[in-house]
Amino acid sequence: MALDKLLKKELAVVNIGLKSFTDALDAAACPSAQVEWKPPVEVAAGTLETLRAHAAEIAEANAHALAIMLKGKPVLAGLDVAGNVVPGMKKNLLLHAGPPVTWEKMCGPMRGAVIGALIYERLAKTPKAAEKLAASGKIGFSPCHEHAAVGPMAGIVSYSMPVFVVKNETGGNKAYSTMNEGLGKVLRYGAFSPEVITRLRWMEKTLYPALKKAVAHTGGIDLKTLIAQALHMGDEVHNRNRAGTSLLYRALAPAVVETGRSAKTTAAVLNFINGNDHFFLNLSMAACKAVLDAARNVPKSSLAVAMARNGTEFGIQLAGTGGRWFTGPALVPDALYFAGFSKADANPDIGDSAITETGSLGGFAIAAAPAIVQFVGGTAADALNYTLQMYEITAGENNAYQIPYLNFRGTPTGIDSIKVVEKGIFPFIDTGVAHKDPGIGQVGAGVVSAPAEPFKKAVEGLAETFR
């Protein structure tokens, strides 16, 4: 267009910088458009060149890994005791959330959960004795993810704890998770007071045997169908599980009644589930774990099969790099805090529950559950935008999990670490917040984006496999 004609047209602006510029233009009634652009993550020299040279091979591997994820069919197959079924479980071993971490480097809530687990296992009588034992070298620590398991928040799994057994019927593999205790002062948030231990033992002696018989009576419960329905009912099955828990309750309740040993026990079991909106969380996590584990060990794939945090570090694993962890410091979530607490009390992001985002749920499906962003003063439009951004960094869309507001578009599926680095867009996660000190428990709930460093290291690690 000739300059003289251009200058005669109404001024309009496209801004790729700070949004405050667009806000100022809006205030002056000047037509403008804000472009959501971020610079790419800086990686080691030659990394992106290497990956681009093998782009066709990576695309083929990613299509294969994505197909495995989409075909996954997680089913609640039963319950058992961790020591009986979790691979590699030992009496002196505690599993934890996130990438590997030693007792010396554990955050406060994870230390609190370790103390509680050692008291629960009757390996220590007091918190002081438990701390001494944990530091003695006689107790081993290992990531849940390396034992086909996942755990929310601190994620501690010990030998005697009952676990859900979730089978991926297409992959043939299994995943395990503990049962959800509820909110507030609970082990997974680092609390270890007598009420916490008493609840855990009730779950072992009363809840577990009742549910074990009930699930066996049902012949198994299709979790993929329950999750798909829950998304249509306002859940994203990470931080909001009210619909998922209700659907599970409807599936289980008749069997609990028919197999119950007494009316009192049956009522106690059903009331416990009914009183805990997050009861389904541990199952949605195990469902995602079972599906994603089947997509591991696809050479050359840049898709993430795990994102997890130990409260100190955020770690990811890729389908194409085996069991190698890529880590960076965990961030503190933006959150709505309980009365009497603030961000100064919060521990950095913690838990294996980001397996739901890795599996196309949670923050990736938050457009289906916009009420969650109210935690941090957000709007329904913010929730929609978060999900739309996640399509930018994924390899495809889910064929079962849909978002009604997006005309039943499939949720963003298959986080591509190369896209994350190239576009500077990081996985969006909604999560609970634990107090930074052991023994206190949950202090809020909020949202956080994954840090850049694990993805930077991951693409550099993937590039190394081609050299």
Coordinates of N, CA, C and O in Angstrom, one line a residue, residues 63-124:
A63 N 3.6 -39.4 16.7 CA 2.3 -39.9 16.3 C 2.0 -41.3 16.9 O 0.9 -41.6 17.3
H64 N 3.1 -42.1 17.0 CA 2.9 -43.4 17.6 C 2.6 -43.4 19.1 O 1.7 -44.0 19.6
A65 N 3.4 -42.5 19.8 CA 3.2 -42.3 21.2 C 1.8 -41.8 21.5 O 1.1 -42.2 22.4
L66 N 1.3 -40.8 20.7 CA 0.0 -40.2 20.9 C -1.1 -41.3 20.6 O -2.1 -41.3 21.4
A67 N -0.9 -42.1 19.6 CA -1.9 -43.2 19.4 C -2.0 -44.1 20.5 O -3.1 -44.5 20.9
I68 N -0.9 -44.4 21.2 CA -1.0 -45.3 22.4 C -1.7 -44.6 23.5 O -2.6 -45.3 24.2
M69 N -1.5 -43.3 23.7 CA -2.2 -42.6 24.7 C -3.7 -42.6 24.4 O -4.5 -42.8 25.3
L70 N -4.1 -42.3 23.2 CA -5.5 -42.2 22.9 C -6.2 -43.5 23.0 O -7.4 -43.6 23.2
K71 N -5.5 -44.6 22.7 CA -6.2 -45.9 22.8 C -6.3 -46.5 24.2 O -7.0 -47.5 24.5
G72 N -5.6 -45.8 25.2 CA -5.6 -46.3 26.6 C -7.0 -46.4 27.1 O -7.9 -45.6 26.9
K73 N -7.2 -47.5 27.9 CA -8.5 -47.7 28.5 C -8.3 -48.1 30.0 O -8.2 -49.3 30.3
P74 N -8.2 -47.1 30.9 CA -8.0 -47.4 32.3 C -9.3 -47.9 33.0 O -10.3 -47.3 32.9
V75 N -9.1 -49.0 33.7 CA -10.2 -49.6 34.5 C -9.8 -49.8 35.9 O -8.7 -50.3 36.2
L76 N -10.7 -49.5 36.9 CA -10.4 -49.8 38.3 C -10.6 -51.3 38.4 O -11.8 -51.8 38.4
A77 N -9.5 -52.0 38.5 CA -9.6 -53.5 38.5 C -9.7 -54.1 39.9 O -10.1 -55.2 40.1
G78 N -9.3 -53.3 41.0 CA -9.4 -53.9 42.3 C -8.6 -53.0 43.3 O -8.2 -51.9 43.0
L79 N -8.5 -53.5 44.5 CA -7.6 -52.9 45.5 C -6.8 -54.0 46.2 O -7.1 -55.2 46.2
D80 N -5.6 -53.6 46.7 CA -4.7 -54.5 47.4 C -3.8 -53.7 48.3 O -3.9 -52.5 48.4
V81 N -2.9 -54.4 49.0 CA -2.0 -53.7 49.8 C -0.7 -53.4 49.0 O -0.3 -54.3 48.2
A82 N -0.1 -52.3 49.2 CA 1.1 -51.9 48.4 C 2.2 -52.9 48.4 O 2.7 -53.2 47.4
G83 N 2.4 -53.5 49.6 CA 3.5 -54.5 49.7 C 3.2 -55.7 48.9 O 4.2 -56.5 48.5
N84 N 2.0 -56.0 48.5 CA 1.6 -57.2 47.7 C 1.8 -56.9 46.2 O 2.0 -57.9 45.5
V85 N 1.5 -55.7 45.8 CA 1.4 -55.5 44.3 C 2.3 -54.4 43.7 O 2.5 -54.5 42.5
V86 N 2.7 -53.4 44.4 CA 3.5 -52.3 43.8 C 4.9 -52.9 43.5 O 5.6 -53.4 44.4
P87 N 5.3 -52.8 42.3 CA 6.7 -53.4 41.9 C 7.8 -52.8 42.7 O 7.9 -51.6 42.9
G88 N 8.6 -53.7 43.3 CA 9.8 -53.2 44.0 C 9.5 -52.7 45.4 O 10.5 -52.2 46.1
M89 N 8.3 -52.9 45.9 CA 8.0 -52.4 47.3 C 8.6 -53.2 48.3 O 8.7 -54.4 48.3
K90 N 9.2 -52.5 49.4 CA 9.8 -53.2 50.5 C 9.3 -52.6 51.8 O 8.9 -51.4 51.8
K91 N 9.5 -53.3 52.9 CA 9.1 -52.8 54.2 C 9.9 -51.6 54.6 O 9.3 -50.7 55.4
N92 N 11.1 -51.4 54.2 CA 11.9 -50.3 54.6 C 12.0 -49.2 53.5 O 13.0 -48.5 53.4
L93 N 11.0 -49.2 52.6 CA 11.0 -48.3 51.5 C 9.8 -47.4 51.5 O 8.7 -47.9 51.7
L94 N 10.0 -46.1 51.3 CA 8.9 -45.2 51.2 C 8.9 -44.6 49.8 O 10.0 -44.1 49.4
L95 N 7.8 -44.6 49.1 CA 7.7 -44.0 47.8 C 7.2 -42.5 48.0 O 6.5 -42.2 48.9
H96 N 7.7 -41.6 47.1 CA 7.3 -40.2 47.3 C 7.0 -39.6 45.9 O 7.3 -40.2 44.9
A97 N 6.4 -38.4 45.9 CA 6.0 -37.7 44.7 C 7.3 -37.1 44.0 O 8.3 -36.9 44.7
G98 N 7.2 -36.9 42.7 CA 8.2 -36.2 42.0 C 9.4 -36.9 41.6 O 9.5 -38.2 41.8
P99 N 10.5 -36.2 41.2 CA 11.7 -36.9 40.8 C 12.5 -37.3 42.1 O 12.1 -36.9 43.2
P100 N 13.6 -38.0 42.0 CA 14.3 -38.5 43.2 C 14.7 -37.3 44.1 O 15.1 -36.3 43.6
V101 N 14.7 -37.6 45.4 CA 15.1 -36.6 46.4 C 15.5 -37.4 47.7 O 15.0 -38.4 48.0
T102 N 16.6 -36.9 48.3 CA 17.1 -37.5 49.6 C 16.3 -36.8 50.8 O 15.7 -35.7 50.7
W103 N 16.4 -37.5 51.9 CA 15.8 -37.0 53.1 C 16.4 -35.6 53.4 O 15.7 -34.7 53.8
E104 N 17.7 -35.4 53.2 CA 18.3 -34.1 53.5 C 17.8 -32.9 52.7 O 17.7 -31.8 53.1
K105 N 17.3 -33.2 51.5 CA 16.8 -32.2 50.6 C 15.3 -32.1 50.5 O 14.7 -31.3 49.7
M106 N 14.6 -33.0 51.2 CA 13.2 -33.0 51.2 C 12.6 -31.7 51.8 O 13.1 -31.2 52.8
C107 N 11.5 -31.2 51.2 CA 10.8 -30.1 51.7 C 10.0 -30.4 53.0 O 9.9 -31.6 53.3
G108 N 9.5 -29.4 53.7 CA 8.8 -29.6 55.0 C 7.6 -30.6 54.9 O 7.5 -31.5 55.7
P109 N 6.7 -30.4 54.0 CA 5.5 -31.3 53.9 C 5.9 -32.7 53.6 O 5.2 -33.6 54.1
M110 N 6.9 -32.9 52.7 CA 7.3 -34.3 52.4 C 7.9 -34.9 53.7 O 7.7 -36.1 54.0
R111 N 8.7 -34.2 54.4 CA 9.3 -34.7 55.7 C 8.2 -35.1 56.6 O 8.2 -36.1 57.3
G112 N 7.2 -34.2 56.7 CA 6.0 -34.5 57.6 C 5.3 -35.7 57.2 O 5.0 -36.5 58.1
A113 N 5.1 -36.0 55.9 CA 4.5 -37.2 55.5 C 5.3 -38.4 55.7 O 4.8 -39.5 56.1
V114 N 6.6 -38.3 55.6 CA 7.5 -39.4 55.9 C 7.4 -39.7 57.4 O 7.3 -40.9 57.8
I115 N 7.4 -38.7 58.3 CA 7.3 -38.9 59.7 C 6.0 -39.7 60.0 O 5.9 -40.7 60.7
G116 N 4.9 -39.2 59.4 CA 3.6 -39.8 59.6 C 3.5 -41.3 59.1 O 3.0 -42.2 59.8
A117 N 4.1 -41.5 58.0 CA 4.1 -42.9 57.4 C 4.9 -43.9 58.3 O 4.5 -45.0 58.5
L118 N 6.0 -43.4 58.9 CA 6.8 -44.3 59.8 C 6.1 -44.6 61.1 O 6.2 -45.7 61.6
I119 N 5.3 -43.6 61.5 CA 4.5 -43.8 62.7 C 3.3 -44.8 62.4 O 3.0 -45.7 63.1
Y120 N 2.7 -44.6 61.2 CA 1.6 -45.4 60.8 C 2.1 -46.9 60.6 O 1.4 -47.8 61.0
E121 N 3.3 -47.1 60.1 CA 3.9 -48.4 59.9 C 4.4 -49.0 61.2 O 4.9 -50.1 61.2
R122 N 4.3 -48.2 62.3 CA 4.8 -48.6 63.6 C 6.3 -48.9 63.6 O 6.8 -49.7 64.4
L123 N 7.0 -48.2 62.8 CA 8.5 -48.2 62.8 C 9.1 -47.2 63.7 O 10.3 -47.2 64.0
A124 N 8.2 -46.2 64.1 CA 8.6 -45.2 65.1 C 7.4 -44.9 65.9 O 6.3 -44.9 65.5

